[in-house]
Coordinates of N, CA, C and O in Angstrom, one line a residue:
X1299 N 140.4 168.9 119.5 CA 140.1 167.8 118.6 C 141.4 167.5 117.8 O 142.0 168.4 117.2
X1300 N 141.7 166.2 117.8 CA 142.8 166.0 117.0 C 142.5 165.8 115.5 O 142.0 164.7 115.3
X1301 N 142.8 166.6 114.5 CA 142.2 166.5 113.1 C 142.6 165.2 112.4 O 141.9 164.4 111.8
X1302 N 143.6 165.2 112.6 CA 144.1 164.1 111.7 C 143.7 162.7 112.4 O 143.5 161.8 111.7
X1303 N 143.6 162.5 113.8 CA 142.9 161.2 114.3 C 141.3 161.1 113.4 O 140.8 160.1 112.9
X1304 N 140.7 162.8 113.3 CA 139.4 162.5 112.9 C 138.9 162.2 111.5 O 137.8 161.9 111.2
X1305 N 140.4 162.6 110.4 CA 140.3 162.4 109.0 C 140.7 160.7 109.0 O 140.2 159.9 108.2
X1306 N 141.7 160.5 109.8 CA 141.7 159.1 109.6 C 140.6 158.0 109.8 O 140.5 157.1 109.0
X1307 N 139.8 158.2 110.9 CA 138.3 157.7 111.4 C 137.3 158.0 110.0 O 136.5 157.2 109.5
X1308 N 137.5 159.3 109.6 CA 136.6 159.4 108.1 C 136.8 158.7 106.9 O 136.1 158.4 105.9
X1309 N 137.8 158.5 107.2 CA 138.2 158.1 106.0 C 137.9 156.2 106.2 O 137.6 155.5 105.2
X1310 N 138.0 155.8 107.6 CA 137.6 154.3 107.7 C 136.4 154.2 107.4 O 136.0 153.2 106.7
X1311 N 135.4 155.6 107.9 CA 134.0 155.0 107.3 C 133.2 154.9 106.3 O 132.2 154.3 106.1
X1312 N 134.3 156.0 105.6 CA 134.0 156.1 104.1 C 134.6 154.7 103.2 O 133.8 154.3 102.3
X1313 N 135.8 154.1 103.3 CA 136.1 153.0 103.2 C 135.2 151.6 103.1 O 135.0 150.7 102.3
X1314 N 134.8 151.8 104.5 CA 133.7 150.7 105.3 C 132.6 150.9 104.7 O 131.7 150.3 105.2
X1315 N 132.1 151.7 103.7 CA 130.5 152.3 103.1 C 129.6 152.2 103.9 O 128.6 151.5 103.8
X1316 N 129.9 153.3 105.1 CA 129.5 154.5 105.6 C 129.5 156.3 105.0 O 129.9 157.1 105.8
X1317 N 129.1 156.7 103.9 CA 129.8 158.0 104.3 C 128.4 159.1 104.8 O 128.3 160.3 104.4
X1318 N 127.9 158.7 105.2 CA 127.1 159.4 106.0 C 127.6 159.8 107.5 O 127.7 160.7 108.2
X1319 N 127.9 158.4 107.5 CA 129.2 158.6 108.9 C 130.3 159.1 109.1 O 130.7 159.4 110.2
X1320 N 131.0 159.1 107.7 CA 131.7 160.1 107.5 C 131.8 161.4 107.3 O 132.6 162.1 108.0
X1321 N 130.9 162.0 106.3 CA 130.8 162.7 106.5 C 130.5 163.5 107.9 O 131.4 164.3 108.2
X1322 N 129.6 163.4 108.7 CA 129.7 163.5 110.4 C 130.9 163.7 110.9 O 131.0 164.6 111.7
X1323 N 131.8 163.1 110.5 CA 132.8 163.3 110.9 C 134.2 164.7 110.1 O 135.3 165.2 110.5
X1324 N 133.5 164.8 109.1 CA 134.4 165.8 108.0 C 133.9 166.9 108.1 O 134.6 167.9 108.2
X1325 N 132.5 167.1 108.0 CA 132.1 168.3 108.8 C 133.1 169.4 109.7 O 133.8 170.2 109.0
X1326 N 133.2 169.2 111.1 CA 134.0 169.9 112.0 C 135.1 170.0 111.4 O 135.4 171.1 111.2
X1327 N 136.1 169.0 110.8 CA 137.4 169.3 110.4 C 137.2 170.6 109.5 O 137.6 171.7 110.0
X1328 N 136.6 170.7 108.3 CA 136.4 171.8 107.5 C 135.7 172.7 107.9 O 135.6 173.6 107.1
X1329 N 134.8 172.9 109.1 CA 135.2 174.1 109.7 C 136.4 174.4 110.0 O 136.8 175.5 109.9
X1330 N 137.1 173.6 110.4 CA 138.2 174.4 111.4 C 139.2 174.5 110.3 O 139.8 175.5 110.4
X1331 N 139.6 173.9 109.2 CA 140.7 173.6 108.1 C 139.8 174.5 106.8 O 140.2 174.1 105.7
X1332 N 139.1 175.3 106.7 CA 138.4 175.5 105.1 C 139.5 175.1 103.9 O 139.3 174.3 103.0
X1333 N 140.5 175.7 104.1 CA 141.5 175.9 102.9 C 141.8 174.1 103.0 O 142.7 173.8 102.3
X1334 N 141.3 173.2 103.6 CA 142.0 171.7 103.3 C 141.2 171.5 102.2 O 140.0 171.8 102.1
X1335 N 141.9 170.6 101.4 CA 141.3 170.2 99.7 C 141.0 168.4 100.0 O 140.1 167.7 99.7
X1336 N 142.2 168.2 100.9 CA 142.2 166.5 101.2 C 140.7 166.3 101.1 O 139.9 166.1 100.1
X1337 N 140.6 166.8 103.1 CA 139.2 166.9 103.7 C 138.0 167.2 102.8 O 137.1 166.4 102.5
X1338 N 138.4 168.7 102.1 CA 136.9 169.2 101.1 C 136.6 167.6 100.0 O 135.5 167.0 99.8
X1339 N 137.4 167.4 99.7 CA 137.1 166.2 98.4 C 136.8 165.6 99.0 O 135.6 165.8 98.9
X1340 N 137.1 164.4 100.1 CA 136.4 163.5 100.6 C 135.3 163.7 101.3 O 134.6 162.7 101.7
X1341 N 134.9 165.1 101.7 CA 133.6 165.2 102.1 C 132.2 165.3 101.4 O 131.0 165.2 101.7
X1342 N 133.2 165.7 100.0 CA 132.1 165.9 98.8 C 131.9 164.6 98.2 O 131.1 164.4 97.3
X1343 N 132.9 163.4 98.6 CA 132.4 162.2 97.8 C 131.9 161.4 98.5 O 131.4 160.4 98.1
X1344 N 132.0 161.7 100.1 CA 130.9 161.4 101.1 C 129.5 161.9 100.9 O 128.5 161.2 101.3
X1345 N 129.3 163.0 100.3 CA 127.8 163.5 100.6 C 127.2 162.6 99.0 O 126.2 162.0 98.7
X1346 N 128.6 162.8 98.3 CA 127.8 162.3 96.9 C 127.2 160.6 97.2 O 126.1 160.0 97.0
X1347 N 128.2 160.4 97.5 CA 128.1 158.6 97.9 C 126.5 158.5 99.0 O 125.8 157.5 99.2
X1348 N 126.3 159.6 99.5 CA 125.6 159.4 100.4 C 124.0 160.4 99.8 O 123.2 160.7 100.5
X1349 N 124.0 160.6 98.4 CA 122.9 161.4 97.6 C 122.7 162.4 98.1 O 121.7 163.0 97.8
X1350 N 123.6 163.0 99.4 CA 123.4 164.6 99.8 C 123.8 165.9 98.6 O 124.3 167.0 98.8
X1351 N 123.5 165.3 97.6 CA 123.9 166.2 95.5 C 124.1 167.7 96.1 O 125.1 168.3 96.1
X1352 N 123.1 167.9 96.7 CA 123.4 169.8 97.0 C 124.3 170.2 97.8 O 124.7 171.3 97.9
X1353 N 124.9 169.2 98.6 CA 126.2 169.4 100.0 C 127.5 169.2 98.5 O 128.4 170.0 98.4
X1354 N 127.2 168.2 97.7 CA 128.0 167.7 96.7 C 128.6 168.1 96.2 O 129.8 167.8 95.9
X1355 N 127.7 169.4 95.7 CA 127.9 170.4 94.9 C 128.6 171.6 95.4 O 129.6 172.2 94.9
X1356 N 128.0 171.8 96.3 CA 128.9 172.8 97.1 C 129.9 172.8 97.1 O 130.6 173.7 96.5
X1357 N 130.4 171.4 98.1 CA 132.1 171.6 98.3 C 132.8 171.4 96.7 O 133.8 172.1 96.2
X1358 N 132.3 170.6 96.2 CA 132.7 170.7 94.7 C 133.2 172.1 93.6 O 134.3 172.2 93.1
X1359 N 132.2 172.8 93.6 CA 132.3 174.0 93.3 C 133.3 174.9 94.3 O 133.9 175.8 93.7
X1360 N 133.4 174.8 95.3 CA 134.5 175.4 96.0 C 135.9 174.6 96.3 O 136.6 175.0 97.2
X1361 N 136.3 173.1 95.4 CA 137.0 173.0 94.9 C 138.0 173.6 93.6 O 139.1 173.9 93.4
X1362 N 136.7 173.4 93.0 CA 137.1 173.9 91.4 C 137.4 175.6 91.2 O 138.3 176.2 90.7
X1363 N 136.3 176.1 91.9 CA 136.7 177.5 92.2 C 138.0 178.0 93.0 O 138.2 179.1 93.1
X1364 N 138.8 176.9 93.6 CA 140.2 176.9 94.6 C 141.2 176.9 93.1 O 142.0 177.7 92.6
X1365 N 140.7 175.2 92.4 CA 141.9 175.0 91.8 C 141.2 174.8 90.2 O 140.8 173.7 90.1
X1366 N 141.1 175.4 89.4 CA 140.5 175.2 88.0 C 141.3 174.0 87.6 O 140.7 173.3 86.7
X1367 N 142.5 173.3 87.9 CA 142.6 172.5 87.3 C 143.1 171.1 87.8 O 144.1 170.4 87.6
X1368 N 141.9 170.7 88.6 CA 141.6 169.8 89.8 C 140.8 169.1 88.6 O 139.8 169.6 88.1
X1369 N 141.2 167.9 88.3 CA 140.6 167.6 87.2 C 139.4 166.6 87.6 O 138.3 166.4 87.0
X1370 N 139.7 166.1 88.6 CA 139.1 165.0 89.8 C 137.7 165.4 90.0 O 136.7 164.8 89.6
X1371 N 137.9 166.9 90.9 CA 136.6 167.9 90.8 C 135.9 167.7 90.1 O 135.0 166.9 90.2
X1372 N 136.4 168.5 89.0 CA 135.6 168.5 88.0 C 134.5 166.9 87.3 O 133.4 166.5 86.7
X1373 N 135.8 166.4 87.8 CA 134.8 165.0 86.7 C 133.6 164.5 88.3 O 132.4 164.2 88.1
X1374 N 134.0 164.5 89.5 CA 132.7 164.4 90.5 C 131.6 165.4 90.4 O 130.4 165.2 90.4
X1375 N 132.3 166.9 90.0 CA 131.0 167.9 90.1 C 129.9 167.6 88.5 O 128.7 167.8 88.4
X1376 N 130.7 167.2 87.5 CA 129.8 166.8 86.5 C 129.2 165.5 86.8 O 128.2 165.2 86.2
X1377 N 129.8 164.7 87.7 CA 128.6 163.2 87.9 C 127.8 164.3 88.9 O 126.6 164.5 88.7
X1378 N 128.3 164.8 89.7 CA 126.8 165.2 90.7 C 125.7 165.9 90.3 O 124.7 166.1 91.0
X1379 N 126.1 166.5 89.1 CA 125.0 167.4 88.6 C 124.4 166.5 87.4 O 123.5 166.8 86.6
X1380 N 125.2 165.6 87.4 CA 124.7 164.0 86.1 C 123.2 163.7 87.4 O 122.1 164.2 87.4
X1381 N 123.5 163.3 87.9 CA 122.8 162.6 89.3 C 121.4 163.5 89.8 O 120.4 163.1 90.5
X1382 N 122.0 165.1 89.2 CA 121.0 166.1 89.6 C 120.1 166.8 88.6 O 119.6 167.9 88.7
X1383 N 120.2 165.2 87.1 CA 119.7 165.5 86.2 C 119.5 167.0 85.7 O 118.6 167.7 85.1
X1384 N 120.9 167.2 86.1 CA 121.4 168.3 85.1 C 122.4 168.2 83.9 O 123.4 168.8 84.0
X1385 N 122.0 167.5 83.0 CA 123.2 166.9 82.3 C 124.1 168.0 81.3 O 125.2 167.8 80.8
X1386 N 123.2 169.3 81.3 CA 123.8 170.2 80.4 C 125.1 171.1 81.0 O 126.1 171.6 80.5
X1387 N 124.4 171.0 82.6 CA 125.8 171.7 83.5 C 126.8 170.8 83.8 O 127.9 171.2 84.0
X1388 N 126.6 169.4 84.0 CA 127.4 168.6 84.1 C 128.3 167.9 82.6 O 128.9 166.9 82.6
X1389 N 128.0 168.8 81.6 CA 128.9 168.4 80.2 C 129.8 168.9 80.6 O 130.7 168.3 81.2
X1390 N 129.7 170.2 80.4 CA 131.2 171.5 81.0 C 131.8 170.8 81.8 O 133.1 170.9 81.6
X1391 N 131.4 170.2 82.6 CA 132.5 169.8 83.8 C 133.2 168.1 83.3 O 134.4 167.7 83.3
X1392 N 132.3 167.7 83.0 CA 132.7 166.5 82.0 C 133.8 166.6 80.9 O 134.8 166.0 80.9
X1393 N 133.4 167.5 80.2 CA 134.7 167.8 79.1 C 136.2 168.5 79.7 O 137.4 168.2 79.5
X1394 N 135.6 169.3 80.4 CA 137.0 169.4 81.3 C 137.8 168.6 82.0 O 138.9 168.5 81.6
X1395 N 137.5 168.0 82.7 CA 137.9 166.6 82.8 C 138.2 165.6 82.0 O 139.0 164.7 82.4
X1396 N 137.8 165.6 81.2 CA 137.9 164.6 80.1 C 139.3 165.1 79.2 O 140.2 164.4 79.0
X1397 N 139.1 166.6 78.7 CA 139.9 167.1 78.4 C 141.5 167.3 79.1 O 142.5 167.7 78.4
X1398 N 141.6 167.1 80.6 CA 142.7 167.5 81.6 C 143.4 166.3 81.5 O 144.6 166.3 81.7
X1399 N 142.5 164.8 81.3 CA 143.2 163.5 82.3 C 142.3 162.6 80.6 O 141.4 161.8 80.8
X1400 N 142.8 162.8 79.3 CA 142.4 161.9 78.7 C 142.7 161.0 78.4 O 142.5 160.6 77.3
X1401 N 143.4 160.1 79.4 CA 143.5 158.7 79.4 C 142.5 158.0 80.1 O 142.3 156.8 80.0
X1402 N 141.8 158.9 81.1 CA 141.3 158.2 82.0 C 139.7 158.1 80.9 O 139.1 158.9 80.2
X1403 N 139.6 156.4 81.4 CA 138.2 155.5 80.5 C 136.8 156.0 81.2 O 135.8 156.2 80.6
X1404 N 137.0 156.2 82.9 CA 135.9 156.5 83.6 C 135.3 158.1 83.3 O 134.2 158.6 83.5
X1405 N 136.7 158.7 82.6 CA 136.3 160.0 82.6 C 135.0 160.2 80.7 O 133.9 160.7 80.4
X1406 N 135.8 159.7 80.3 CA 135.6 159.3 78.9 C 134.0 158.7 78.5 O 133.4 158.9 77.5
X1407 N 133.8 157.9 79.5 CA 132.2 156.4 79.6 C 131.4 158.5 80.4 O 130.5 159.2 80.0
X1408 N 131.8 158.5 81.0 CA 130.7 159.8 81.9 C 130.5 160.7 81.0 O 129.3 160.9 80.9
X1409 N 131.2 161.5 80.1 CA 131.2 162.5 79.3 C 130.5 161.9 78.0 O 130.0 162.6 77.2
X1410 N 130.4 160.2 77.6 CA 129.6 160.4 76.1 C 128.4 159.9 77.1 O 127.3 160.3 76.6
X1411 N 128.1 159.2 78.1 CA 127.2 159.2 78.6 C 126.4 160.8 78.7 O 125.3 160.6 78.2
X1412 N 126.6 162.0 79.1 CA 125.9 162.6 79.6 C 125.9 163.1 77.9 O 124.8 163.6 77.6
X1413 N 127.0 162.9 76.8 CA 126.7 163.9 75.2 C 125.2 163.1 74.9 O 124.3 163.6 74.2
X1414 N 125.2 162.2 75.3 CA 124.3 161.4 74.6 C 122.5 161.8 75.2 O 121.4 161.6 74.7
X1415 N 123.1 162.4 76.5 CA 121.4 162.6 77.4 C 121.1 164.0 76.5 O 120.1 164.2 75.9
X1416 N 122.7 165.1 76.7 CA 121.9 166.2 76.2 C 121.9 166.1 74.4 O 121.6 167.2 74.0
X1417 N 122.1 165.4 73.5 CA 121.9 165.0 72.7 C 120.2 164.5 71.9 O 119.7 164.9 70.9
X1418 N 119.9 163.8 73.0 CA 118.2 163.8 73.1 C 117.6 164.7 72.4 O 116.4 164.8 72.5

């Protein structure tokens, strides 16, 4: 199997809003690649895109557990666990992100969004 022909095909379908079809296709690669981060992230924002939250989580978490300061991770694994109406585990990951990359507005709108749920 040529990997890189098949991350590029993933990557069209994830583009095209497919990632169910994508994912299908990122699968096999990370078996054969674990240690790839490319692949792992876009598989997890394929499963996310595609409401597979517990595949989401997964590779997410074995993201962040790779690179603690993957800031990106973090701010997907706190929307997926936003999404998995867990908003208390998804602060942590929220503020970390928020805290790594604080220019970023998307990071910023997610984190008082979720202060505000566990706030309640």
């Amino acid at each position: 199997m040529d990997l890189l022909a098949e991350y590029r095909r993933a990557t069209m379908f994830f583009e095209a809003g497919d990632p169910t079809g994508a994912a299908r296709l990122l699968e096999p690669i990370i078996e054969a690649e674990p240690d790839n981060s490319s692949v792992r992230q876009l598989l997890a924002r394929a499963y996310f895109q595609s409401a597979q939250l517990n595949r989401a989580e997964e590779q997410l978490r074995e993201l962040v557990d790779r690179d603690p300061s993957d800031h990106y991770a973090h701010h997907v694994l706190g929307r997926t666990l936003e999404r998995m109406n867990r908003p208390v585990d998804a602060l942590r990951h929220l503020r970390i992100a928020a805290a790594m990359y604080s220019t970023n507005t998307d990071y910023a709108t997610a984190l008082r969004r979720v202060e505000g749920k566990v706030a309640r």
